[in-house]
Short mmCIF file of C-alpha atoms in Angstrom, two decimals:
data_model
loop_
_atom_site.label_atom_id
_atom_site.label_comp_id
_atom_site.label_asym_id
_atom_site.label_seq_id
_atom_site.Cartn_x
_atom_site.Cartn_y
_atom_site.Cartn_z
CA MET A 3 155.13 106.05 102.47
CA SER A 4 156.34 108.38 105.46
CA ASP A 5 153.89 109.05 107.98
CA SER A 6 153.76 112.46 106.65
CA GLY A 7 154.07 111.23 103.58
CA ASN A 8 150.63 109.26 103.84
CA PHE A 9 148.40 112.17 106.06
CA PHE A 10 149.61 114.71 102.66
CA GLU A 11 148.39 111.79 99.95
CA ALA A 12 145.22 111.50 102.81
CA LEU A 13 145.18 115.65 102.34
CA LYS A 14 144.59 115.58 99.17
CA LEU A 15 142.33 112.64 98.82
CA LEU A 16 139.28 114.04 101.13
CA GLY A 17 139.60 117.04 99.07
CA ILE A 18 139.33 115.50 95.43
CA GLY A 19 136.49 112.76 97.24
CA LEU A 20 134.72 114.93 99.17
CA SER A 21 134.43 117.70 95.50
CA THR A 22 134.27 114.23 93.64
CA VAL A 23 131.33 113.21 95.46
CA PHE A 24 130.01 116.93 95.43
CA LEU A 25 130.21 117.35 92.20
CA VAL A 26 128.67 114.05 90.96
CA LEU A 27 125.42 114.82 93.71
CA ILE A 28 125.57 118.19 91.57
CA LEU A 29 125.33 117.64 88.42
CA ILE A 30 122.26 114.39 89.16
CA ILE A 31 120.40 116.50 90.23
CA GLN A 32 120.93 119.26 87.91
CA PHE A 33 119.61 116.95 85.46
CA GLY A 34 116.71 115.80 87.24
CA LYS A 35 116.34 119.74 86.68
CA LEU A 36 116.40 118.87 83.29
CA LEU A 37 114.53 115.85 82.74
CA ILE A 38 111.59 116.75 84.85
CA ALA A 39 111.39 119.86 82.73
CA ALA A 40 112.12 117.54 79.31
CA VAL A 41 109.34 114.97 80.75
CA ASN A 42 106.75 117.70 81.28
CA LYS A 43 107.67 118.58 78.59
CA PHE A 44 107.43 115.95 76.19
CA ALA A 45 106.15 113.86 77.89
CA PRO A 46 103.60 114.99 80.00
CA GLU A 47 101.48 111.80 81.07
CA GLU A 48 97.77 111.47 79.34
CA ASP A 49 95.36 111.11 81.44
CA GLU A 50 93.06 108.81 81.79
CA LYS A 51 89.67 109.28 81.81
CA PRO A 52 87.84 106.67 84.22
CA LYS A 53 85.63 104.16 81.75
CA LYS A 54 82.75 104.91 82.16
CA VAL A 55 81.42 101.13 83.31
CA ALA A 56 77.26 100.37 83.51
CA VAL A 57 76.15 100.49 86.84
CA ALA A 58 73.19 98.41 87.26
CA THR A 59 72.36 100.51 90.56
CA ALA A 60 71.68 104.32 90.02
CA GLN A 61 70.96 105.43 93.48
CA VAL A 62 74.58 103.80 94.38
CA ALA A 63 77.52 104.89 93.30
CA ILE A 64 80.13 101.27 93.64
CA ASP A 65 83.56 102.10 92.71
CA PRO A 66 84.54 100.78 89.60
CA ASN A 67 87.42 98.78 90.94
CA VAL A 68 84.60 97.31 93.64
CA GLN A 69 82.34 96.28 90.49
CA GLN A 70 84.46 94.42 89.16
CA ALA A 71 86.54 92.74 91.37
CA ILE A 72 82.63 91.45 92.04
CA GLU A 73 82.09 90.48 88.87
CA LEU A 74 85.16 88.98 88.34
CA ALA A 75 84.32 86.36 91.41
CA VAL A 76 80.71 86.17 90.71
CA LYS A 77 82.16 83.89 87.59
CA THR A 78 84.88 82.92 89.33
CA ILE A 79 82.77 80.71 91.75
CA THR A 80 79.60 79.88 89.22
CA ASP A 81 82.22 78.96 86.61
CA GLY A 82 80.86 82.16 83.97
CA LYS A 83 78.22 80.46 84.08
CA GLY A 84 76.51 83.98 86.93
CA ARG A 85 75.91 86.65 85.39
CA VAL A 86 75.74 90.35 88.40
CA GLU A 87 72.70 92.49 87.79
CA LYS A 88 72.84 94.15 90.97
CA ILE A 89 74.85 95.95 93.16
CA GLU A 90 73.25 97.41 96.68
CA ARG A 91 74.62 98.23 99.61
CA ILE A 92 73.12 97.11 102.87
CA MET B 25 140.31 50.70 125.77
CA GLY B 26 142.22 53.89 126.87
CA GLU B 27 143.65 53.81 123.53
CA ILE B 28 139.87 54.13 121.85
CA PHE B 29 139.19 56.90 124.37
CA ASP B 30 142.60 58.49 123.98
CA LYS B 31 141.91 58.15 119.10
CA ILE B 32 138.11 59.08 119.88
CA PHE B 33 139.03 62.64 122.63
CA HIS B 34 142.01 63.87 119.35
CA MET B 35 139.37 63.25 116.85
CA THR B 36 136.95 66.02 118.20
CA ALA B 37 137.87 69.07 118.48
CA LEU B 38 138.00 69.37 122.43
CA ASP B 39 142.00 68.22 122.15
CA SER B 40 142.69 71.87 120.45
CA LEU B 41 140.25 73.69 122.47
CA ILE B 42 142.01 73.35 124.93
CA ASP B 43 145.26 73.83 123.71
CA GLN B 44 144.00 77.53 121.90
CA PRO B 45 141.28 78.89 124.44
CA GLN B 46 141.11 81.37 122.10
CA PHE B 47 138.39 80.22 120.18
CA LEU B 48 136.64 80.40 123.31
CA ILE B 49 136.53 84.33 122.82
CA MET B 50 135.65 83.29 119.03
CA TYR B 51 132.49 81.47 120.54
CA ALA B 52 131.40 83.81 122.63
CA LEU B 53 132.31 87.55 120.07
CA ALA B 54 129.52 84.40 117.50
CA PHE B 55 126.70 84.99 120.26
CA LEU B 56 126.41 87.54 120.55
CA LEU B 57 126.42 88.57 117.05
CA LEU B 58 123.77 86.06 116.98
CA TYR B 59 121.48 86.81 119.96
CA LEU B 60 121.43 91.05 118.94
CA GLY B 61 121.30 89.62 115.76
CA ILE B 62 117.94 86.95 116.85
CA LYS B 63 116.93 88.41 119.92
CA LYS B 64 118.47 92.62 119.49
CA GLU B 65 116.59 92.01 115.62
CA PHE B 66 119.88 93.78 114.34
CA GLU B 67 120.25 93.71 110.74
CA PRO B 68 119.20 89.82 111.21
CA LEU B 69 119.52 89.12 107.93
CA LEU B 70 123.08 89.59 108.05
CA LEU B 71 124.13 89.53 111.08
CA VAL B 72 123.31 86.28 111.63
CA PRO B 73 124.34 84.89 108.93
CA ILE B 74 128.16 86.74 110.00
CA ALA B 75 127.46 85.36 112.46
CA PHE B 76 127.35 81.84 111.87
CA GLY B 77 130.00 82.24 109.92
CA VAL B 78 132.57 82.90 112.89
CA LEU B 79 131.12 79.94 114.33
CA ILE B 80 131.70 77.30 111.33
CA ALA B 81 135.05 79.27 110.98
CA ASN B 82 136.51 78.37 114.55
CA PHE B 83 135.77 75.13 115.50
CA PRO B 84 139.60 73.61 115.34
CA GLY B 85 139.84 70.93 111.97
CA GLY B 86 136.48 72.10 110.58
CA ASN B 87 138.11 73.62 107.33
CA MET B 88 136.01 75.98 107.31
CA GLY B 89 137.36 80.00 107.94
CA VAL B 90 138.44 81.23 105.30
CA LEU B 91 142.77 82.06 104.89
CA ALA B 92 143.93 85.05 104.02
CA ALA B 93 146.75 84.89 100.47
CA VAL B 94 149.28 86.98 101.49
CA ASP B 95 153.31 87.59 99.60
CA GLN B 96 155.41 85.22 101.97
CA THR B 97 158.97 84.45 100.94
CA VAL B 98 160.91 81.27 101.40
CA ASN B 99 164.32 80.44 101.45
CA GLY B 100 164.72 83.48 100.18
CA ILE B 101 162.39 83.84 97.31
CA LEU B 102 159.25 85.80 96.73
CA TYR B 103 155.95 84.01 95.93
CA HIS B 104 152.43 86.11 95.96
CA ASN B 105 149.54 85.53 97.22
CA ALA B 106 150.28 81.84 99.30
CA ILE B 107 148.38 80.63 101.78
CA THR B 108 148.51 79.85 105.35
CA LEU B 109 147.23 76.75 106.01
CA ALA B 110 146.18 76.40 109.87
CA ASP B 111 149.03 74.38 110.57
CA GLY B 112 151.38 76.48 110.20
CA SER B 113 152.80 75.04 107.15
CA ILE B 114 152.29 77.41 103.08
CA TRP B 115 149.69 75.12 100.87
CA CYS B 116 152.13 74.01 98.39
CA ASN B 117 152.60 72.04 95.24
CA ALA B 118 153.76 68.52 94.77
CA ASP B 119 157.04 69.65 94.41
CA GLY B 120 156.78 72.49 97.54
CA ILE B 121 156.20 75.46 95.77
CA PRO B 122 153.94 77.82 97.30
CA TYR B 123 150.56 77.91 95.05
CA ASN B 124 149.85 81.18 94.28
CA ILE B 125 146.13 80.82 95.21
CA TYR B 126 144.35 83.06 91.58
CA GLU B 127 146.42 80.60 89.77
CA VAL B 128 144.87 77.88 90.54
CA GLY B 129 141.48 76.37 89.96
CA LEU B 130 138.50 76.92 92.17
CA PRO B 131 138.05 72.24 92.70
CA GLN B 132 141.08 72.05 93.55
CA ILE B 133 140.49 74.55 96.00
CA ALA B 134 137.17 73.10 96.66
CA HIS B 135 139.63 70.05 97.54
CA ASP B 136 142.11 71.60 99.47
CA LEU B 137 141.28 74.49 101.17
CA GLY B 138 137.43 73.21 102.06
CA ILE B 139 134.20 75.16 100.80
CA MET B 140 134.27 78.04 102.61
CA ASN B 141 137.59 79.40 101.14
CA PHE B 142 135.63 78.03 97.36
CA LEU B 143 132.83 80.21 98.30
CA TYR B 144 134.97 82.85 99.30
CA TYR B 145 137.62 82.75 96.53
CA ALA B 146 134.59 82.27 93.98
CA LEU B 147 132.24 84.71 95.48
CA ILE B 148 133.51 87.55 97.90
CA LYS B 149 137.37 87.99 96.38
CA SER B 150 135.58 88.68 93.35
CA GLY B 151 133.95 90.74 94.19
CA LEU B 152 130.24 90.02 92.39
CA LEU B 153 128.78 89.41 94.82
CA PRO B 154 128.08 93.12 96.69
CA PRO B 155 127.38 94.63 93.19
CA ILE B 156 124.48 91.37 93.14
CA ILE B 157 123.38 92.95 97.10
CA PHE B 158 123.50 96.89 94.86
CA MET B 159 121.43 95.43 92.59
CA GLY B 160 119.15 94.06 95.11
CA VAL B 161 119.19 97.30 96.93
CA GLY B 162 118.67 99.20 93.66
CA ALA B 163 115.73 97.12 93.06
CA LEU B 164 113.82 98.28 96.43
CA THR B 165 114.68 101.27 96.73
CA ASP B 166 112.23 104.50 95.49
CA PHE B 167 113.63 107.07 93.88
CA GLY B 168 110.49 109.41 94.03
CA PRO B 169 111.22 110.96 97.10
CA MET B 170 114.64 112.80 95.95
CA LEU B 171 113.88 113.56 92.65
CA ARG B 172 110.88 115.53 94.76
CA ASN B 173 113.45 116.47 96.06
CA LEU B 174 116.27 117.22 94.68
CA LYS B 175 117.98 120.25 96.43
CA LEU B 176 117.70 117.82 99.54
CA ALA B 177 119.63 114.97 97.64
CA ILE B 178 123.21 117.39 98.45
CA PHE B 179 123.74 116.30 101.50
CA GLY B 180 124.20 113.21 100.63
CA ALA B 181 127.55 114.44 100.16
CA GLY B 182 128.39 116.16 103.10
CA ALA B 183 127.65 113.04 104.54
CA GLN B 184 131.17 112.14 103.43
CA PHE B 185 133.03 113.99 105.18
CA GLY B 186 133.03 111.93 107.78
CA ILE B 187 135.22 108.44 105.37
CA PHE B 188 137.71 111.35 104.37
CA ALA B 189 138.17 112.61 107.69
CA VAL B 190 138.56 109.38 109.23
CA LEU B 191 140.65 108.50 107.40
CA LEU B 192 142.83 111.81 107.33
CA VAL B 193 143.11 109.73 111.38
CA ALA B 194 143.14 106.42 110.04
CA CYS B 195 145.98 106.93 108.22
CA ASN B 196 148.76 107.43 111.11
CA PHE B 197 147.81 103.75 111.80
CA PHE B 198 146.88 102.02 108.92
CA THR B 199 148.60 102.06 105.65
CA LEU B 200 146.55 103.67 103.61
CA PRO B 201 144.72 101.41 101.73
CA GLU B 202 143.46 99.67 104.82
CA ALA B 203 142.28 103.38 106.53
CA ALA B 204 140.81 104.07 104.31
CA SER B 205 138.14 100.29 103.85
CA LEU B 206 137.93 101.29 108.22
CA ALA B 207 137.03 104.93 106.62
CA ILE B 208 134.50 103.83 104.08
CA ILE B 209 132.35 102.13 107.33
CA GLY B 210 131.45 105.84 107.36
CA GLY B 211 129.36 105.29 104.43
CA ALA B 212 127.28 103.23 106.45
CA ASP B 213 126.92 100.58 103.58
CA GLY B 214 128.09 97.48 104.30
CA PRO B 215 127.98 96.31 100.74
CA THR B 216 130.18 99.83 99.89
CA ALA B 217 132.80 98.85 102.95
CA ILE B 218 133.44 95.38 101.31
CA PHE B 219 134.03 96.06 98.09
CA THR B 220 136.25 98.76 99.09
CA THR B 221 137.77 96.07 101.51
CA ILE B 222 138.12 93.82 99.35
CA LYS B 223 139.79 95.87 97.34
CA LEU B 224 142.15 97.90 99.11
CA ALA B 225 142.46 95.31 102.40
CA PRO B 226 140.77 92.32 101.79
CA HIS B 227 143.43 90.66 104.86
CA LEU B 228 140.69 93.26 106.89
CA LEU B 229 137.39 92.48 105.72
CA GLY B 230 135.86 90.26 108.28
CA PRO B 231 136.22 93.10 110.83
CA ILE B 232 134.86 96.13 108.97
CA ALA B 233 132.08 94.31 107.94
CA ILE B 234 131.19 93.29 111.37
CA ALA B 235 131.56 97.10 111.94
CA ALA B 236 130.10 98.04 109.01
CA TYR B 237 127.51 96.22 109.93
CA SER B 238 127.38 96.55 114.60
CA TYR B 239 126.98 100.46 114.05
CA MET B 240 124.06 100.44 110.53
CA ALA B 241 122.11 98.45 113.64
CA LEU B 242 122.97 100.68 116.32
CA VAL B 243 121.95 104.16 113.40
CA PRO B 244 118.37 104.77 116.58
CA VAL B 245 120.55 105.25 119.26
CA ILE B 246 124.24 107.29 117.51
CA VAL B 247 121.61 109.48 114.90
CA PRO B 248 120.19 111.39 117.89
CA LEU B 249 123.10 110.97 120.16
CA VAL B 250 124.77 113.00 117.12
CA VAL B 251 121.55 115.31 116.99
CA LYS B 252 121.46 116.21 120.55
CA LEU B 253 124.89 116.77 121.08
CA THR B 254 124.95 119.27 117.45
CA CYS B 255 122.38 121.45 116.65
CA SER B 256 119.66 123.18 119.06
CA GLU B 257 115.70 122.61 120.16
CA LYS B 258 114.83 126.07 118.18
CA GLU B 259 117.11 123.67 114.91
CA LEU B 260 115.07 120.63 115.06
CA ARG B 261 111.46 122.27 115.15
CA ILE B 262 111.64 123.71 111.22
CA ASN B 263 109.11 122.06 109.85
CA MET B 264 109.54 121.18 106.43
CA LYS B 265 105.67 121.28 105.57
CA GLN B 266 105.69 125.13 107.00
CA GLN B 267 108.80 126.41 104.72
CA ASP B 268 106.89 124.58 101.44
CA LYS B 269 104.65 126.49 102.94
CA LEU B 270 106.45 129.56 103.01
CA TYR B 271 108.61 128.99 100.29
CA PRO B 272 106.14 126.84 97.57
CA ASN B 273 108.29 124.65 95.40
CA LYS B 274 107.71 125.41 91.73
CA THR B 275 108.61 121.73 90.11
CA GLU B 276 105.96 120.34 88.66
CA PHE B 277 105.59 116.34 88.09
CA LYS B 278 103.17 115.48 84.63
CA ASN B 279 105.23 112.92 83.67
CA MET B 280 106.89 110.39 86.88
CA ARG B 281 106.92 106.94 86.10
CA ALA B 282 108.45 108.23 83.01
CA LEU B 283 111.23 110.38 85.63
CA LYS B 284 111.77 107.68 86.96
CA ILE B 285 112.55 105.10 83.63
CA ILE B 286 115.12 107.69 82.96
CA PHE B 287 116.63 108.55 85.91
CA PRO B 288 118.29 105.28 86.48
CA ILE B 289 120.19 105.50 82.90
CA ALA B 290 120.60 108.95 83.41
CA THR B 291 122.79 109.23 87.37
CA THR B 292 124.91 105.74 86.05
CA THR B 293 125.81 107.32 82.75
CA ILE B 294 126.82 110.60 84.90
CA VAL B 295 128.45 108.46 87.24
CA ALA B 296 129.98 106.23 85.53
CA ILE B 297 131.48 108.59 83.23
CA ILE B 298 133.67 110.61 86.20
CA VAL B 299 134.41 108.10 88.55
CA PRO B 300 133.92 105.14 86.10
CA ASP B 301 136.15 103.19 89.40
CA ALA B 302 131.76 103.22 91.21
CA VAL B 303 129.99 101.81 88.15
CA ALA B 304 130.22 98.33 89.08
CA LEU B 305 127.84 99.20 92.48
CA VAL B 306 126.49 102.46 91.00
CA GLY B 307 125.51 100.59 87.78
CA MET B 308 123.90 97.76 89.20
CA LEU B 309 122.02 99.83 92.36
CA MET B 310 120.29 102.27 88.86
CA PHE B 311 119.95 99.07 86.96
CA GLY B 312 117.77 96.71 89.82
CA ASN B 313 116.24 100.35 90.33
CA LEU B 314 115.69 100.28 86.68
CA ILE B 315 114.07 97.23 85.28
CA LYS B 316 111.51 98.28 89.49
CA GLU B 317 110.59 101.14 87.49
CA ILE B 318 109.51 99.87 84.19
CA GLY B 319 107.24 97.60 85.54
CA ASN B 320 105.36 94.50 83.63
CA ASN B 321 107.30 93.50 81.75
CA THR B 322 110.24 93.08 84.25
CA SER B 323 108.63 92.47 86.60
CA ARG B 324 109.43 89.15 86.19
CA ILE B 325 113.64 89.32 86.61
CA PHE B 326 113.05 92.44 88.75
CA ASP B 327 111.46 89.95 91.36
CA ALA B 328 114.44 87.91 90.70
CA ALA B 329 116.88 90.72 91.46
CA SER B 330 115.23 91.79 94.72
CA ASN B 331 114.10 88.49 95.96
CA ALA B 332 116.44 85.32 95.29
CA ILE B 333 119.29 86.69 93.34
CA MET B 334 119.27 89.11 96.85
CA ASN B 335 118.79 87.08 99.60
CA SER B 336 121.46 84.11 98.08
CA ALA B 337 123.73 86.85 97.06
CA THR B 338 123.15 87.83 100.98
CA ILE B 339 123.37 83.89 102.82
CA PHE B 340 127.00 83.50 101.32
CA LEU B 341 128.04 88.08 101.66
CA GLY B 342 127.39 86.73 104.90
CA LEU B 343 128.80 83.11 105.90
CA CYS B 344 131.82 84.57 103.82
CA VAL B 345 132.36 87.65 105.94
CA GLY B 346 131.91 85.70 108.37
CA ALA B 347 134.17 82.77 108.29
CA THR B 348 137.23 85.75 107.80
CA MET B 349 136.78 87.03 111.52
CA THR B 350 139.21 82.94 112.50
CA VAL B 351 141.49 83.70 115.14
CA GLU B 352 144.24 84.40 113.88
CA ALA B 353 142.90 87.34 112.00
CA PHE B 354 140.00 89.02 114.88
CA LEU B 355 142.44 89.18 117.56
CA ASN B 356 144.94 91.97 117.12
CA TRP B 357 144.84 95.28 118.39
CA THR B 358 143.90 96.42 114.16
CA THR B 359 140.37 94.70 114.82
CA ILE B 360 139.62 97.11 118.13
CA GLY B 361 141.13 100.56 115.56
CA ILE B 362 139.37 99.39 112.85
CA VAL B 363 135.63 99.42 115.91
CA ALA B 364 137.02 102.52 117.08
CA GLY B 365 138.03 103.38 114.27
CA GLY B 366 134.57 102.85 112.44
CA PHE B 367 132.61 104.54 115.33
CA LEU B 368 134.65 108.10 114.53
CA ALA B 369 133.48 107.29 110.86
CA PHE B 370 129.99 106.70 111.58
CA GLY B 371 129.42 110.15 114.00
CA PHE B 372 131.45 112.62 111.16
CA SER B 373 129.45 111.05 109.06
CA ILE B 374 126.36 112.56 110.52
CA PHE B 375 128.87 115.48 111.37
CA GLY B 376 129.42 115.91 108.38
CA GLY B 377 124.84 116.54 106.61
CA ILE B 378 124.35 117.95 109.93
CA MET B 379 126.93 121.01 109.34
CA LEU B 380 125.86 121.54 105.83
CA VAL B 381 122.82 121.61 106.11
CA LYS B 382 123.78 124.66 109.55
CA LEU B 383 125.50 126.57 106.33
CA MET B 384 123.25 125.78 103.91
CA ASN B 385 120.50 127.39 106.84
CA LEU B 386 122.92 129.88 106.47
CA PHE B 387 122.35 131.68 103.60
CA SER B 388 118.18 130.85 102.93
CA LYS B 389 115.52 131.98 103.78
CA LYS B 390 113.73 128.98 103.48
CA LYS B 391 115.41 126.78 106.06
CA ILE B 392 116.12 123.70 106.32
CA ASN B 393 115.99 121.14 109.99
CA PRO B 394 119.39 119.19 110.12
CA LEU B 395 117.88 116.34 110.82
CA ILE B 396 117.92 115.98 106.63
CA GLY B 397 121.14 116.60 107.26
CA ALA B 398 121.91 113.49 109.01
CA THR B 399 119.99 111.09 107.25
CA GLY B 400 122.78 111.89 104.01
CA LEU B 401 124.20 107.71 104.92
CA SER B 402 122.80 105.04 103.11
CA ALA B 403 121.58 102.81 105.95
CA VAL B 404 118.55 103.97 104.16
CA PRO B 405 115.49 103.63 105.20
CA MET B 406 116.00 102.67 109.03
CA ALA B 407 118.72 106.59 109.36
CA SER B 408 114.71 108.59 108.56
CA ARG B 409 112.32 106.97 110.79
CA VAL B 410 114.98 107.70 112.62
CA ALA B 411 114.82 111.85 112.46
CA ASN B 412 111.87 110.79 111.32
CA ASN B 413 110.49 110.16 115.25
CA ILE B 414 113.85 112.83 115.90
CA ALA B 415 111.02 115.87 114.61
CA LEU B 416 107.81 114.26 115.72
CA LYS B 417 109.39 114.43 119.94
CA TYR B 418 110.01 118.03 119.08
CA ASP B 419 106.97 118.39 116.80
CA LYS B 420 103.24 116.65 116.29
CA SER B 421 103.62 117.83 113.27
CA ASN B 422 106.52 117.89 111.95
CA HIS B 423 106.28 114.32 108.63
CA VAL B 424 109.81 115.22 107.55
CA LEU B 425 110.15 110.95 106.34
CA ASN B 426 110.18 111.94 103.11
CA TYR B 427 112.75 114.74 102.76
CA CYS B 428 115.13 112.39 104.85
CA MET B 429 114.59 110.20 102.43
CA SER B 430 115.50 112.72 99.64
CA SER B 431 119.19 112.57 100.98
CA ASN B 432 119.33 109.49 102.63
CA VAL B 433 119.02 107.73 98.92
CA ALA B 434 121.70 110.71 97.89
CA GLY B 435 123.55 108.86 100.59
CA VAL B 436 124.11 105.52 98.86
CA ILE B 437 125.03 106.80 95.29
CA GLY B 438 127.69 109.13 97.55
CA SER B 439 129.21 106.15 99.25
CA ALA B 440 129.67 104.27 96.14
CA VAL B 441 131.27 106.82 94.16
CA ALA B 442 133.28 107.52 97.47
CA ALA B 443 134.15 103.76 97.87
CA GLY B 444 134.71 104.37 93.89
CA ILE B 445 137.29 107.38 94.68
CA LEU B 446 139.20 105.00 97.21
CA ILE B 447 139.86 102.65 94.49
CA ALA B 448 140.95 104.69 91.88
CA PHE B 449 143.95 105.89 94.45
CA LEU B 450 144.82 102.84 96.90
CA GLY B 451 143.67 100.27 94.19
#
């Protein structure tokens, strides 16, 4: 192919290529918007209410995750024999 | 005694090195790349294997350089995909007929041409490793910022301008498939550049891969340079959070997890219908992302994709790409053209993204910081981090990272689509 032939082929690719990339991303954007609306309507996330955990120390609020971690640690160290009765902030 | 020393001398590579001192240039290049990778930490995960590949490929007699398959005419007969050996002879069977490398079994390639050619033709030339790496990239990518700022994803298309603009220039000096392989460097995506080059101009794989990864490593230099040349201080001070307060985004996200799971499936389907040639890259990218987003149920394969498989693929890709850079393949004007053209492609891509932002700002009340257009490249997340630092220089409260990540991640899809188009038309 001659140089000018190459140039026109490249020019054609510029037009087709850029428009296709734009088309694909516009479609992804529009489809993404549709998807957001559809998910909001048909599959909204159910708010998981935090489970009530009996906390030994009523006066001091302990994060349930922290309490769970402490209980697990005690269980592991004492081979399941020990248990947590009270957690206090010092 | 003298005869023994003579034999020992010929056994070493010293003899060939004295005859062909150009090998020393390749060692210097390998040492430079190793220095950049190790000391300067420029993309070390790829630059170090590539540099080491360059080094081991260029020891005469080592049999570790990748030999290119090209059509050759012998005694007036054209033989396809023949291999010229290091000593200049053509690789032939017992009857003196040149082998077509694609009709030869891999064990024979390993035996006759060495282990590096075995790896190259099995893993690289087959086009296997770049999609595998894309799978790992997908497993490490979060599309959340893009879904939260969907409109900004369009800049991932604007920043592909450099690819097609440089194609226009490069086609005057290279064949069209070669020019396209060079131009894809503008996508700022190593695996995409390698995948396209394997399909269109495999003989240019070494220099193109080196140029692509070098410029990606130079994102902290190139992005600020182009931004400085094209953006005013007023534009760079556009505060995205303030714009969000003035013109709030009313989109609610009630179930981001479900969105993130459906998104890769939907994107693969859209791309597969419009540009089937891009599915190898985009499909694997989205598959990697899907197994990440599913969570616990696929955590084992996610772990494999993002660690063991990706790391192994990276090692072999780097070594094989480096091993394609033999003296014959690298020390020529074509390489210099690729280095210059690659820089132009990179610069034009950043420019294209910035110009698209400027154009949109002309028609929109809600202004966008042009840095978000500059990150339409697919150098994730380095381009976004660099853009964020530039924004903070002008306004300490202007954190644009999440906005930039939207166009940045979209750029990965955009460059893979652009590669698919080039392969479809020129492959």
